[in-house]
Amino acid sequence: MTKTALITGITGQDGSYLAELLLSKGYEVVGLHRRSSTVTFERISHIADRLTLVAADLLDEASMIRVLRDHRPNEVYNLAAQSFVQTSFAQPTLTGEVTALGVTRLLDAILLTDPTIRFYQASSSEMFGKVVEVPQTERTPYYPRSPYGVAKVYGHWITVNYRESYGIHASSGILFNHESPRRGLEFVTRKVSFSAAAIKLGLQDKVSLGNLDAQRDWGYAADYVKAMWLMLQQDQPGDYVIATGVTNPVRELCRIAFDQVGLDWQEHVVIDERFMRPAEVDLLIGDPAKAADVLGWTPEVSFEALIRMMVDADVAALKAS
């Protein structure tokens, strides 16, 4: 029997890679997007003819109940969120409505329509924030340092609550930073890869960044969506840290990106206080041992290979534009 999966946030980086993966496994894929006058489908344009796209909103539970009743998915992957940390400081209430309460509305819609649906919640390493131990595991206490991180903690715990209260097969992936050529330009990895490409092609001269000492555990998005799928194939639901277990500072990101185009990053990167966070997180390094043991999941693409891939993609895109 053909399985059907519903992906919220299908037009985002993770949604597009997950849709490709599920299609390759023979799923019918339904993608939920917010209706607007300017919908951006470029990340899924190459597979759009194989998807069913429906308009609904995490702010509107009735719309999600309608989608679940119409399409009867076996699996639901909740990837939709206000997902940019910096924006969450400027729009904390919206971030809470979508990233926190949106999870409750979707879980409630599942409970009302079909409690046998398997549910995946996109949790985040930003929940650890001011870390209390290094590396971070599934048992590490949370100490979020942004409205986004706070909202993700709520979304995570409400998922646990519905699992334990109602027996829903609900799992959370505590994903550390994961990047790709499809990453939005507002994220530092893509900002750097795009700027290195643009500077190499003479389209700009400098790039402004914030804290070069900030360190992250960065992996490849296409690797990480495999872990999402594996979680929903287990007999028992659970929570999993998905990470590489290796950390790198922003300055190393800059070094690799500019090296890929034969430039010295120090000649082009300038520090701008506007890009400093009001509260910075500490050393985020994930321990993916449980994912390896239970899911058989390990990351395949290294940090350096990822950044070089992103720069090459941006050079090619800029030359073609």
PDB file of C-alpha atoms in Angstrom:
ATOM      1  CA  MET A   1       0.000   0.000   0.000  1.00  0.00           C
ATOM      2  CA  THR A   2       1.298   3.437  -0.932  1.00  0.00           C
ATOM      3  CA  LYS A   3       2.000   5.631   2.070  1.00  0.00           C
ATOM      4  CA  THR A   4       1.030   9.295   2.171  1.00  0.00           C
ATOM      5  CA  ALA A   5       3.117  11.889   4.011  1.00  0.00           C
ATOM      6  CA  LEU A   6       2.179  15.468   4.848  1.00  0.00           C
ATOM      7  CA  ILE A   7       5.035  17.967   5.140  1.00  0.00           C
ATOM      8  CA  THR A   8       4.457  21.391   6.677  1.00  0.00           C
ATOM      9  CA  GLY A   9       7.075  23.890   5.555  1.00  0.00           C
ATOM     10  CA  ILE A  10       7.644  21.996   2.311  1.00  0.00           C
ATOM     11  CA  THR A  11       8.927  25.124   0.527  1.00  0.00           C
ATOM     12  CA  GLY A  12      11.859  25.407   2.968  1.00  0.00           C
ATOM     13  CA  GLN A  13      15.290  23.834   2.814  1.00  0.00           C
ATOM     14  CA  ASP A  14      14.450  20.737   4.862  1.00  0.00           C
ATOM     15  CA  GLY A  15      11.001  20.350   3.337  1.00  0.00           C
ATOM     16  CA  SER A  16      12.419  20.185  -0.173  1.00  0.00           C
ATOM     17  CA  TYR A  17      15.042  17.557   0.693  1.00  0.00           C
ATOM     18  CA  LEU A  18      12.526  15.506   2.687  1.00  0.00           C
ATOM     19  CA  ALA A  19      10.036  15.630  -0.192  1.00  0.00           C
ATOM     20  CA  GLU A  20      12.718  14.304  -2.570  1.00  0.00           C
ATOM     21  CA  LEU A  21      13.568  11.500  -0.152  1.00  0.00           C
ATOM     22  CA  LEU A  22       9.951  10.434   0.370  1.00  0.00           C
ATOM     23  CA  LEU A  23       9.195  10.524  -3.361  1.00  0.00           C
ATOM     24  CA  SER A  24      12.206   8.275  -3.945  1.00  0.00           C
ATOM     25  CA  LYS A  25      10.673   5.814  -1.474  1.00  0.00           C
ATOM     26  CA  GLY A  26       7.345   5.744  -3.301  1.00  0.00           C
ATOM     27  CA  TYR A  27       5.306   8.002  -1.021  1.00  0.00           C
ATOM     28  CA  GLU A  28       2.471  10.251  -2.064  1.00  0.00           C
ATOM     29  CA  VAL A  29       3.662  13.614  -0.758  1.00  0.00           C
ATOM     30  CA  VAL A  30       1.306  16.405   0.308  1.00  0.00           C
ATOM     31  CA  GLY A  31       2.927  19.747   1.000  1.00  0.00           C
ATOM     32  CA  LEU A  32       1.342  22.359   3.212  1.00  0.00           C
ATOM     33  CA  HIS A  33       2.140  26.012   2.517  1.00  0.00           C
ATOM     34  CA  ARG A  34       0.807  29.343   3.715  1.00  0.00           C
ATOM     35  CA  ARG A  35      -1.306  31.162   1.171  1.00  0.00           C
ATOM     36  CA  SER A  36       0.170  34.520   0.170  1.00  0.00           C
ATOM     37  CA  SER A  37       0.350  36.753  -2.873  1.00  0.00           C
ATOM     38  CA  THR A  38       3.991  35.806  -3.469  1.00  0.00           C
ATOM     39  CA  VAL A  39       4.533  32.127  -2.717  1.00  0.00           C
ATOM     40  CA  THR A  40       8.096  30.955  -3.317  1.00  0.00           C
ATOM     41  CA  PHE A  41       8.336  27.440  -4.712  1.00  0.00           C
ATOM     42  CA  GLU A  42      11.841  27.560  -6.210  1.00  0.00           C
ATOM     43  CA  ARG A  43      13.246  24.881  -3.846  1.00  0.00           C
ATOM     44  CA  ILE A  44      10.596  22.368  -4.988  1.00  0.00           C
ATOM     45  CA  SER A  45      10.024  23.534  -8.573  1.00  0.00           C
ATOM     46  CA  HIS A  46      11.903  20.500  -9.947  1.00  0.00           C
ATOM     47  CA  ILE A  47       9.495  18.075  -8.215  1.00  0.00           C
ATOM     48  CA  ALA A  48       6.310  20.201  -8.086  1.00  0.00           C
ATOM     49  CA  ASP A  49       4.529  18.040 -10.672  1.00  0.00           C
ATOM     50  CA  ARG A  50       4.894  15.037  -8.323  1.00  0.00           C
ATOM     51  CA  LEU A  51       3.569  16.819  -5.229  1.00  0.00           C
ATOM     52  CA  THR A  52       0.108  17.735  -3.995  1.00  0.00           C
ATOM     53  CA  LEU A  53       0.349  21.298  -2.611  1.00  0.00           C
ATOM     54  CA  VAL A  54      -2.358  22.599  -0.307  1.00  0.00           C
ATOM     55  CA  ALA A  55      -2.790  25.922   1.473  1.00  0.00           C
ATOM     56  CA  ALA A  56      -3.235  25.838   5.255  1.00  0.00           C
ATOM     57  CA  ASP A  57      -1.745  27.578   8.260  1.00  0.00           C
ATOM     58  CA  LEU A  58      -0.378  26.563  11.658  1.00  0.00           C
ATOM     59  CA  LEU A  59      -2.257  29.560  13.071  1.00  0.00           C
ATOM     60  CA  ASP A  60      -5.565  28.009  11.958  1.00  0.00           C
ATOM     61  CA  GLU A  61      -6.372  24.583  13.404  1.00  0.00           C
ATOM     62  CA  ALA A  62      -9.522  24.175  11.297  1.00  0.00           C
ATOM     63  CA  SER A  63      -7.470  24.405   8.105  1.00  0.00           C
ATOM     64  CA  MET A  64      -5.177  21.621   9.311  1.00  0.00           C
ATOM     65  CA  ILE A  65      -8.095  19.388  10.312  1.00  0.00           C
ATOM     66  CA  ARG A  66      -9.483  19.862   6.810  1.00  0.00           C
ATOM     67  CA  VAL A  67      -6.165  18.881   5.178  1.00  0.00           C
ATOM     68  CA  LEU A  68      -5.813  15.791   7.388  1.00  0.00           C
ATOM     69  CA  ARG A  69      -9.373  14.673   6.603  1.00  0.00           C
ATOM     70  CA  ASP A  70      -8.977  15.295   2.869  1.00  0.00           C
ATOM     71  CA  HIS A  71      -5.607  13.560   2.398  1.00  0.00           C
ATOM     72  CA  ARG A  72      -5.444  10.979   5.227  1.00  0.00           C
ATOM     73  CA  PRO A  73      -1.662  10.933   5.656  1.00  0.00           C
ATOM     74  CA  ASN A  74       0.133   8.064   7.395  1.00  0.00           C
ATOM     75  CA  GLU A  75       2.940  10.382   8.485  1.00  0.00           C
ATOM     76  CA  VAL A  76       3.105  14.095   9.277  1.00  0.00           C
ATOM     77  CA  TYR A  77       6.395  15.993   9.350  1.00  0.00           C
ATOM     78  CA  ASN A  78       6.125  19.396  11.030  1.00  0.00           C
ATOM     79  CA  LEU A  79       8.953  21.497   9.607  1.00  0.00           C
ATOM     80  CA  ALA A  80       7.078  24.805   9.483  1.00  0.00           C
ATOM     81  CA  ALA A  81       8.229  27.560  11.853  1.00  0.00           C
ATOM     82  CA  GLN A  82       9.403  31.121  12.127  1.00  0.00           C
ATOM     83  CA  SER A  83      12.887  29.682  11.935  1.00  0.00           C
ATOM     84  CA  PHE A  84      15.324  32.611  12.010  1.00  0.00           C
ATOM     85  CA  VAL A  85      16.769  33.295  15.468  1.00  0.00           C
ATOM     86  CA  GLN A  86      17.526  36.980  14.859  1.00  0.00           C
ATOM     87  CA  THR A  87      13.956  37.636  13.666  1.00  0.00           C
ATOM     88  CA  SER A  88      12.563  36.013  16.816  1.00  0.00           C
ATOM     89  CA  PHE A  89      13.945  38.860  18.929  1.00  0.00           C
ATOM     90  CA  ALA A  90      12.088  41.386  16.746  1.00  0.00           C
ATOM     91  CA  GLN A  91       8.916  39.264  16.440  1.00  0.00           C
ATOM     92  CA  PRO A  92       8.696  37.184  19.636  1.00  0.00           C
ATOM     93  CA  THR A  93       4.905  36.888  19.724  1.00  0.00           C
ATOM     94  CA  LEU A  94       4.624  35.697  16.117  1.00  0.00           C
ATOM     95  CA  THR A  95       7.457  33.251  16.758  1.00  0.00           C
ATOM     96  CA  GLY A  96       5.550  31.846  19.731  1.00  0.00           C
ATOM     97  CA  GLU A  97       2.273  31.578  17.825  1.00  0.00           C
ATOM     98  CA  VAL A  98       3.802  29.647  14.916  1.00  0.00           C
ATOM     99  CA  THR A  99       6.806  27.814  16.333  1.00  0.00           C
ATOM    100  CA  ALA A 100       5.239  26.894  19.707  1.00  0.00           C
ATOM    101  CA  LEU A 101       1.441  26.956  19.623  1.00  0.00           C
ATOM    102  CA  GLY A 102       1.390  25.854  15.972  1.00  0.00           C
ATOM    103  CA  VAL A 103       2.702  22.468  17.116  1.00  0.00           C
ATOM    104  CA  THR A 104      -0.192  22.126  19.581  1.00  0.00           C
ATOM    105  CA  ARG A 105      -2.755  22.958  16.923  1.00  0.00           C
ATOM    106  CA  LEU A 106      -1.306  20.351  14.563  1.00  0.00           C
ATOM    107  CA  LEU A 107      -1.100  17.655  17.250  1.00  0.00           C
ATOM    108  CA  ASP A 108      -4.648  18.455  18.308  1.00  0.00           C
ATOM    109  CA  ALA A 109      -5.794  18.184  14.688  1.00  0.00           C
ATOM    110  CA  ILE A 110      -4.156  14.735  14.485  1.00  0.00           C
ATOM    111  CA  LEU A 111      -5.834  13.671  17.729  1.00  0.00           C
ATOM    112  CA  LEU A 112      -9.235  14.765  16.419  1.00  0.00           C
ATOM    113  CA  THR A 113      -8.927  13.193  12.958  1.00  0.00           C
ATOM    114  CA  ASP A 114      -6.659  10.134  13.175  1.00  0.00           C
ATOM    115  CA  PRO A 115      -4.514   9.380  16.262  1.00  0.00           C
ATOM    116  CA  THR A 116      -2.726   6.586  14.364  1.00  0.00           C
ATOM    117  CA  ILE A 117      -0.844   9.165  12.264  1.00  0.00           C
ATOM    118  CA  ARG A 118       2.892   9.141  12.980  1.00  0.00           C
ATOM    119  CA  PHE A 119       4.185  12.625  13.791  1.00  0.00           C
ATOM    120  CA  TYR A 120       7.627  14.205  13.494  1.00  0.00           C
ATOM    121  CA  GLN A 121       8.446  17.473  15.252  1.00  0.00           C
ATOM    122  CA  ALA A 122      11.445  19.542  14.200  1.00  0.00           C
ATOM    123  CA  SER A 123      13.114  20.428  17.480  1.00  0.00           C
ATOM    124  CA  SER A 124      16.353  22.411  17.583  1.00  0.00           C
ATOM    125  CA  SER A 125      19.773  22.626  19.195  1.00  0.00           C
ATOM    126  CA  GLU A 126      18.842  26.243  20.023  1.00  0.00           C
ATOM    127  CA  MET A 127      16.835  24.736  22.895  1.00  0.00           C
ATOM    128  CA  PHE A 128      20.144  24.060  24.689  1.00  0.00           C
ATOM    129  CA  GLY A 129      21.240  27.714  24.394  1.00  0.00           C
ATOM    130  CA  LYS A 130      23.339  28.453  27.482  1.00  0.00           C
ATOM    131  CA  VAL A 131      24.524  24.898  27.613  1.00  0.00           C
ATOM    132  CA  VAL A 132      24.850  23.052  30.902  1.00  0.00           C
ATOM    133  CA  GLU A 133      27.019  20.263  29.473  1.00  0.00           C
ATOM    134  CA  VAL A 134      29.140  19.525  26.396  1.00  0.00           C
ATOM    135  CA  PRO A 135      28.334  17.630  24.243  1.00  0.00           C
ATOM    136  CA  GLN A 136      24.539  17.784  24.382  1.00  0.00           C
ATOM    137  CA  THR A 137      22.454  14.600  24.460  1.00  0.00           C
ATOM    138  CA  GLU A 138      18.747  13.782  24.628  1.00  0.00           C
ATOM    139  CA  ARG A 139      18.995  14.117  28.436  1.00  0.00           C
ATOM    140  CA  THR A 140      20.707  17.523  28.545  1.00  0.00           C
ATOM    141  CA  PRO A 141      18.528  20.195  30.242  1.00  0.00           C
ATOM    142  CA  TYR A 142      17.343  23.090  28.068  1.00  0.00           C
ATOM    143  CA  TYR A 143      18.343  26.724  28.594  1.00  0.00           C
ATOM    144  CA  PRO A 144      17.149  28.613  25.490  1.00  0.00           C
ATOM    145  CA  ARG A 145      18.653  32.033  24.755  1.00  0.00           C
ATOM    146  CA  SER A 146      16.209  33.433  22.184  1.00  0.00           C
ATOM    147  CA  PRO A 147      12.435  33.614  21.679  1.00  0.00           C
ATOM    148  CA  TYR A 148      12.958  31.040  18.904  1.00  0.00           C
ATOM    149  CA  GLY A 149      14.710  28.662  21.305  1.00  0.00           C
ATOM    150  CA  VAL A 150      11.992  29.168  23.928  1.00  0.00           C
ATOM    151  CA  ALA A 151       9.271  28.445  21.355  1.00  0.00           C
ATOM    152  CA  LYS A 152      11.079  25.297  20.214  1.00  0.00           C
ATOM    153  CA  VAL A 153      11.258  24.066  23.837  1.00  0.00           C
ATOM    154  CA  TYR A 154       7.483  24.431  24.086  1.00  0.00           C
ATOM    155  CA  GLY A 155       6.983  22.610  20.763  1.00  0.00           C
ATOM    156  CA  HIS A 156       9.275  19.840  21.935  1.00  0.00           C
ATOM    157  CA  TRP A 157       7.579  19.303  25.298  1.00  0.00           C
ATOM    158  CA  ILE A 158       4.038  19.473  23.900  1.00  0.00           C
ATOM    159  CA  THR A 159       5.073  16.705  21.485  1.00  0.00           C
ATOM    160  CA  VAL A 160       6.293  14.611  24.425  1.00  0.00           C
ATOM    161  CA  ASN A 161       3.053  15.427  26.264  1.00  0.00           C
ATOM    162  CA  TYR A 162       0.789  14.249  23.429  1.00  0.00           C
ATOM    163  CA  ARG A 163       2.879  11.106  23.050  1.00  0.00           C
ATOM    164  CA  GLU A 164       2.593  10.240  26.734  1.00  0.00           C
ATOM    165  CA  SER A 165      -0.994  11.469  27.253  1.00  0.00           C
ATOM    166  CA  TYR A 166      -2.663  10.099  24.127  1.00  0.00           C
ATOM    167  CA  GLY A 167      -0.323   7.398  22.830  1.00  0.00           C
ATOM    168  CA  ILE A 168       0.426   9.219  19.552  1.00  0.00           C
ATOM    169  CA  HIS A 169       3.529   7.959  17.714  1.00  0.00           C
ATOM    170  CA  ALA A 170       5.204  11.372  18.038  1.00  0.00           C
ATOM    171  CA  SER A 171       8.977  11.819  17.747  1.00  0.00           C
ATOM    172  CA  SER A 172      11.231  14.856  17.902  1.00  0.00           C
ATOM    173  CA  GLY A 173      14.502  15.356  16.095  1.00  0.00           C
ATOM    174  CA  ILE A 174      16.751  17.718  18.030  1.00  0.00           C
ATOM    175  CA  LEU A 175      18.583  18.867  14.942  1.00  0.00           C
ATOM    176  CA  PHE A 176      21.779  20.837  15.171  1.00  0.00           C
ATOM    177  CA  ASN A 177      22.613  23.334  12.432  1.00  0.00           C
ATOM    178  CA  HIS A 178      22.205  21.818   8.989  1.00  0.00           C
ATOM    179  CA  GLU A 179      22.952  23.639   5.774  1.00  0.00           C
ATOM    180  CA  SER A 180      22.897  23.225   1.987  1.00  0.00           C
ATOM    181  CA  PRO A 181      22.875  25.230  -1.235  1.00  0.00           C
ATOM    182  CA  ARG A 182      19.132  25.684  -0.559  1.00  0.00           C
ATOM    183  CA  ARG A 183      19.724  27.487   2.742  1.00  0.00           C
ATOM    184  CA  GLY A 184      18.224  30.981   2.963  1.00  0.00           C
ATOM    185  CA  LEU A 185      20.560  33.934   2.477  1.00  0.00           C
ATOM    186  CA  GLU A 186      19.789  35.229   5.986  1.00  0.00           C
ATOM    187  CA  PHE A 187      21.664  32.284   7.549  1.00  0.00           C
ATOM    188  CA  VAL A 188      25.381  32.797   8.107  1.00  0.00           C
ATOM    189  CA  THR A 189      26.599  29.743   6.158  1.00  0.00           C
ATOM    190  CA  ARG A 190      24.760  30.731   2.988  1.00  0.00           C
ATOM    191  CA  LYS A 191      25.562  34.417   3.507  1.00  0.00           C
ATOM    192  CA  VAL A 192      29.254  33.524   3.539  1.00  0.00           C
ATOM    193  CA  SER A 193      29.127  31.042   0.639  1.00  0.00           C
ATOM    194  CA  PHE A 194      27.134  33.468  -1.511  1.00  0.00           C
ATOM    195  CA  SER A 195      29.412  36.398  -0.638  1.00  0.00           C
ATOM    196  CA  ALA A 196      32.568  34.426  -1.427  1.00  0.00           C
ATOM    197  CA  ALA A 197      31.090  33.561  -4.830  1.00  0.00           C
ATOM    198  CA  ALA A 198      29.931  37.138  -5.488  1.00  0.00           C
ATOM    199  CA  ILE A 199      33.273  38.632  -4.456  1.00  0.00           C
ATOM    200  CA  LYS A 200      35.136  36.173  -6.677  1.00  0.00           C
ATOM    201  CA  LEU A 201      32.932  37.230  -9.615  1.00  0.00           C
ATOM    202  CA  GLY A 202      33.439  40.936  -8.872  1.00  0.00           C
ATOM    203  CA  LEU A 203      29.831  41.537  -7.831  1.00  0.00           C
ATOM    204  CA  GLN A 204      30.689  42.765  -4.323  1.00  0.00           C
ATOM    205  CA  ASP A 205      33.803  43.489  -2.282  1.00  0.00           C
ATOM    206  CA  LYS A 206      33.006  42.908   1.405  1.00  0.00           C
ATOM    207  CA  VAL A 207      30.701  40.864   3.633  1.00  0.00           C
ATOM    208  CA  SER A 208      29.608  42.026   7.097  1.00  0.00           C
ATOM    209  CA  LEU A 209      29.354  39.435   9.865  1.00  0.00           C
ATOM    210  CA  GLY A 210      28.844  39.320  13.624  1.00  0.00           C
ATOM    211  CA  ASN A 211      30.649  37.072  16.095  1.00  0.00           C
ATOM    212  CA  LEU A 212      33.392  35.143  14.273  1.00  0.00           C
ATOM    213  CA  ASP A 213      34.103  33.081  17.391  1.00  0.00           C
ATOM    214  CA  ALA A 214      30.552  31.652  17.554  1.00  0.00           C
ATOM    215  CA  GLN A 215      30.793  27.894  17.079  1.00  0.00           C
ATOM    216  CA  ARG A 216      28.222  25.505  15.688  1.00  0.00           C
ATOM    217  CA  ASP A 217      27.849  21.823  14.909  1.00  0.00           C
ATOM    218  CA  TRP A 218      27.089  22.083  11.179  1.00  0.00           C
ATOM    219  CA  GLY A 219      25.901  19.220   8.973  1.00  0.00           C
ATOM    220  CA  TYR A 220      24.284  18.658   5.578  1.00  0.00           C
ATOM    221  CA  ALA A 221      20.493  19.022   5.379  1.00  0.00           C
ATOM    222  CA  ALA A 222      20.033  16.119   2.951  1.00  0.00           C
ATOM    223  CA  ASP A 223      21.706  13.817   5.497  1.00  0.00           C
ATOM    224  CA  TYR A 224      19.496  15.082   8.317  1.00  0.00           C
ATOM    225  CA  VAL A 225      16.126  14.506   6.632  1.00  0.00           C
ATOM    226  CA  LYS A 226      17.000  10.799   6.400  1.00  0.00           C
ATOM    227  CA  ALA A 227      17.013  10.747  10.204  1.00  0.00           C
ATOM    228  CA  MET A 228      13.524  12.299  10.274  1.00  0.00           C
ATOM    229  CA  TRP A 229      12.168   9.492   8.112  1.00  0.00           C
ATOM    230  CA  LEU A 230      13.949   6.802  10.124  1.00  0.00           C
ATOM    231  CA  MET A 231      12.347   8.041  13.367  1.00  0.00           C
ATOM    232  CA  LEU A 232       8.857   7.415  12.020  1.00  0.00           C
ATOM    233  CA  GLN A 233       9.759   3.890  10.891  1.00  0.00           C
ATOM    234  CA  GLN A 234      10.562   2.731  14.447  1.00  0.00           C
ATOM    235  CA  ASP A 235       8.153   0.612  16.469  1.00  0.00           C
ATOM    236  CA  GLN A 236       8.409   3.075  19.356  1.00  0.00           C
ATOM    237  CA  PRO A 237       8.536   6.889  19.115  1.00  0.00           C
ATOM    238  CA  GLY A 238      11.348   8.831  20.750  1.00  0.00           C
ATOM    239  CA  ASP A 239      13.571  11.895  20.720  1.00  0.00           C
ATOM    240  CA  TYR A 240      16.932  11.997  18.980  1.00  0.00           C
ATOM    241  CA  VAL A 241      19.863  14.396  18.776  1.00  0.00           C
ATOM    242  CA  ILE A 242      20.856  14.686  15.108  1.00  0.00           C
ATOM    243  CA  ALA A 243      24.330  16.201  14.771  1.00  0.00           C
ATOM    244  CA  THR A 244      27.869  15.564  13.552  1.00  0.00           C
ATOM    245  CA  GLY A 245      29.545  15.752  16.958  1.00  0.00           C
ATOM    246  CA  VAL A 246      32.080  18.238  15.526  1.00  0.00           C
ATOM    247  CA  THR A 247      32.069  22.006  16.002  1.00  0.00           C
ATOM    248  CA  ASN A 248      33.553  24.809  13.913  1.00  0.00           C
ATOM    249  CA  PRO A 249      33.740  28.601  14.439  1.00  0.00           C
ATOM    250  CA  VAL A 250      32.395  31.110  11.922  1.00  0.00           C
ATOM    251  CA  ARG A 251      35.961  32.143  11.051  1.00  0.00           C
ATOM    252  CA  GLU A 252      36.681  28.581   9.830  1.00  0.00           C
ATOM    253  CA  LEU A 253      33.517  28.744   7.742  1.00  0.00           C
ATOM    254  CA  CYS A 254      34.927  31.932   6.195  1.00  0.00           C
ATOM    255  CA  ARG A 255      38.358  30.421   5.615  1.00  0.00           C
ATOM    256  CA  ILE A 256      37.002  27.368   3.756  1.00  0.00           C
ATOM    257  CA  ALA A 257      34.465  29.336   1.698  1.00  0.00           C
ATOM    258  CA  PHE A 258      36.953  31.914   0.455  1.00  0.00           C
ATOM    259  CA  ASP A 259      39.643  29.278  -0.056  1.00  0.00           C
ATOM    260  CA  GLN A 260      37.276  27.492  -2.439  1.00  0.00           C
ATOM    261  CA  VAL A 261      37.441  30.524  -4.758  1.00  0.00           C
ATOM    262  CA  GLY A 262      41.133  31.235  -4.133  1.00  0.00           C
ATOM    263  CA  LEU A 263      40.707  34.273  -1.875  1.00  0.00           C
ATOM    264  CA  ASP A 264      41.900  35.295   1.597  1.00  0.00           C
ATOM    265  CA  TRP A 265      38.824  35.737   3.782  1.00  0.00           C
ATOM    266  CA  GLN A 266      40.512  38.296   6.031  1.00  0.00           C
ATOM    267  CA  GLU A 267      40.663  40.764   3.137  1.00  0.00           C
ATOM    268  CA  HIS A 268      36.875  40.712   2.658  1.00  0.00           C
ATOM    269  CA  VAL A 269      35.156  40.015   5.998  1.00  0.00           C
ATOM    270  CA  VAL A 270      34.264  42.963   8.247  1.00  0.00           C
ATOM    271  CA  ILE A 271      32.720  42.857  11.727  1.00  0.00           C
ATOM    272  CA  ASP A 272      29.392  44.646  12.156  1.00  0.00           C
ATOM    273  CA  GLU A 273      27.833  45.018  15.622  1.00  0.00           C
ATOM    274  CA  ARG A 274      24.348  44.857  14.066  1.00  0.00           C
ATOM    275  CA  PHE A 275      24.829  41.134  13.506  1.00  0.00           C
ATOM    276  CA  MET A 276      25.688  40.356  17.117  1.00  0.00           C
ATOM    277  CA  ARG A 277      22.892  38.527  18.970  1.00  0.00           C
ATOM    278  CA  PRO A 278      21.494  40.101  22.160  1.00  0.00           C
ATOM    279  CA  ALA A 279      22.254  36.760  23.849  1.00  0.00           C
ATOM    280  CA  GLU A 280      24.661  34.305  22.238  1.00  0.00           C
ATOM    281  CA  VAL A 281      24.447  30.569  22.762  1.00  0.00           C
ATOM    282  CA  ASP A 282      27.422  28.674  24.139  1.00  0.00           C
ATOM    283  CA  LEU A 283      29.249  25.711  22.678  1.00  0.00           C
ATOM    284  CA  LEU A 284      26.673  23.677  20.769  1.00  0.00           C
ATOM    285  CA  ILE A 285      27.983  20.192  20.000  1.00  0.00           C
ATOM    286  CA  GLY A 286      25.557  17.315  19.625  1.00  0.00           C
ATOM    287  CA  ASP A 287      26.149  13.695  20.600  1.00  0.00           C
ATOM    288  CA  PRO A 288      24.351  11.599  17.951  1.00  0.00           C
ATOM    289  CA  ALA A 289      25.123   8.249  19.617  1.00  0.00           C
ATOM    290  CA  LYS A 290      21.455   7.317  20.164  1.00  0.00           C
ATOM    291  CA  ALA A 291      20.612   8.033  16.513  1.00  0.00           C
ATOM    292  CA  ALA A 292      23.516   5.813  15.443  1.00  0.00           C
ATOM    293  CA  ASP A 293      22.552   3.000  17.823  1.00  0.00           C
ATOM    294  CA  VAL A 294      18.767   2.984  17.331  1.00  0.00           C
ATOM    295  CA  LEU A 295      18.262   4.423  13.845  1.00  0.00           C
ATOM    296  CA  GLY A 296      21.532   3.355  12.255  1.00  0.00           C
ATOM    297  CA  TRP A 297      22.012   6.984  11.204  1.00  0.00           C
ATOM    298  CA  THR A 298      25.347   8.720  10.715  1.00  0.00           C
ATOM    299  CA  PRO A 299      26.158  11.917   8.767  1.00  0.00           C
ATOM    300  CA  GLU A 300      27.858  11.365   5.426  1.00  0.00           C
ATOM    301  CA  VAL A 301      29.004  14.845   4.283  1.00  0.00           C
ATOM    302  CA  SER A 302      31.759  16.628   6.234  1.00  0.00           C
ATOM    303  CA  PHE A 303      31.648  20.314   7.185  1.00  0.00           C
ATOM    304  CA  GLU A 304      34.414  21.235   4.754  1.00  0.00           C
ATOM    305  CA  ALA A 305      32.835  19.306   1.869  1.00  0.00           C
ATOM    306  CA  LEU A 306      29.489  20.970   2.660  1.00  0.00           C
ATOM    307  CA  ILE A 307      30.855  24.515   2.559  1.00  0.00           C
ATOM    308  CA  ARG A 308      32.799  23.889  -0.644  1.00  0.00           C
ATOM    309  CA  MET A 309      29.635  22.411  -2.199  1.00  0.00           C
ATOM    310  CA  MET A 310      27.663  25.517  -1.219  1.00  0.00           C
ATOM    311  CA  VAL A 311      30.253  27.912  -2.669  1.00  0.00           C
ATOM    312  CA  ASP A 312      30.395  25.972  -5.943  1.00  0.00           C
ATOM    313  CA  ALA A 313      26.608  26.063  -6.185  1.00  0.00           C
ATOM    314  CA  ASP A 314      26.527  29.820  -5.590  1.00  0.00           C
ATOM    315  CA  VAL A 315      29.249  30.448  -8.180  1.00  0.00           C
ATOM    316  CA  ALA A 316      27.309  28.391 -10.731  1.00  0.00           C
ATOM    317  CA  ALA A 317      24.011  30.140  -9.898  1.00  0.00           C
ATOM    318  CA  LEU A 318      25.515  33.621 -10.137  1.00  0.00           C
ATOM    319  CA  LYS A 319      27.192  32.827 -13.465  1.00  0.00           C
ATOM    320  CA  ALA A 320      23.879  31.564 -14.822  1.00  0.00           C
ATOM    321  CA  SER A 321      21.876  34.578 -13.650  1.00  0.00           C
TER     322      SER A 321
END
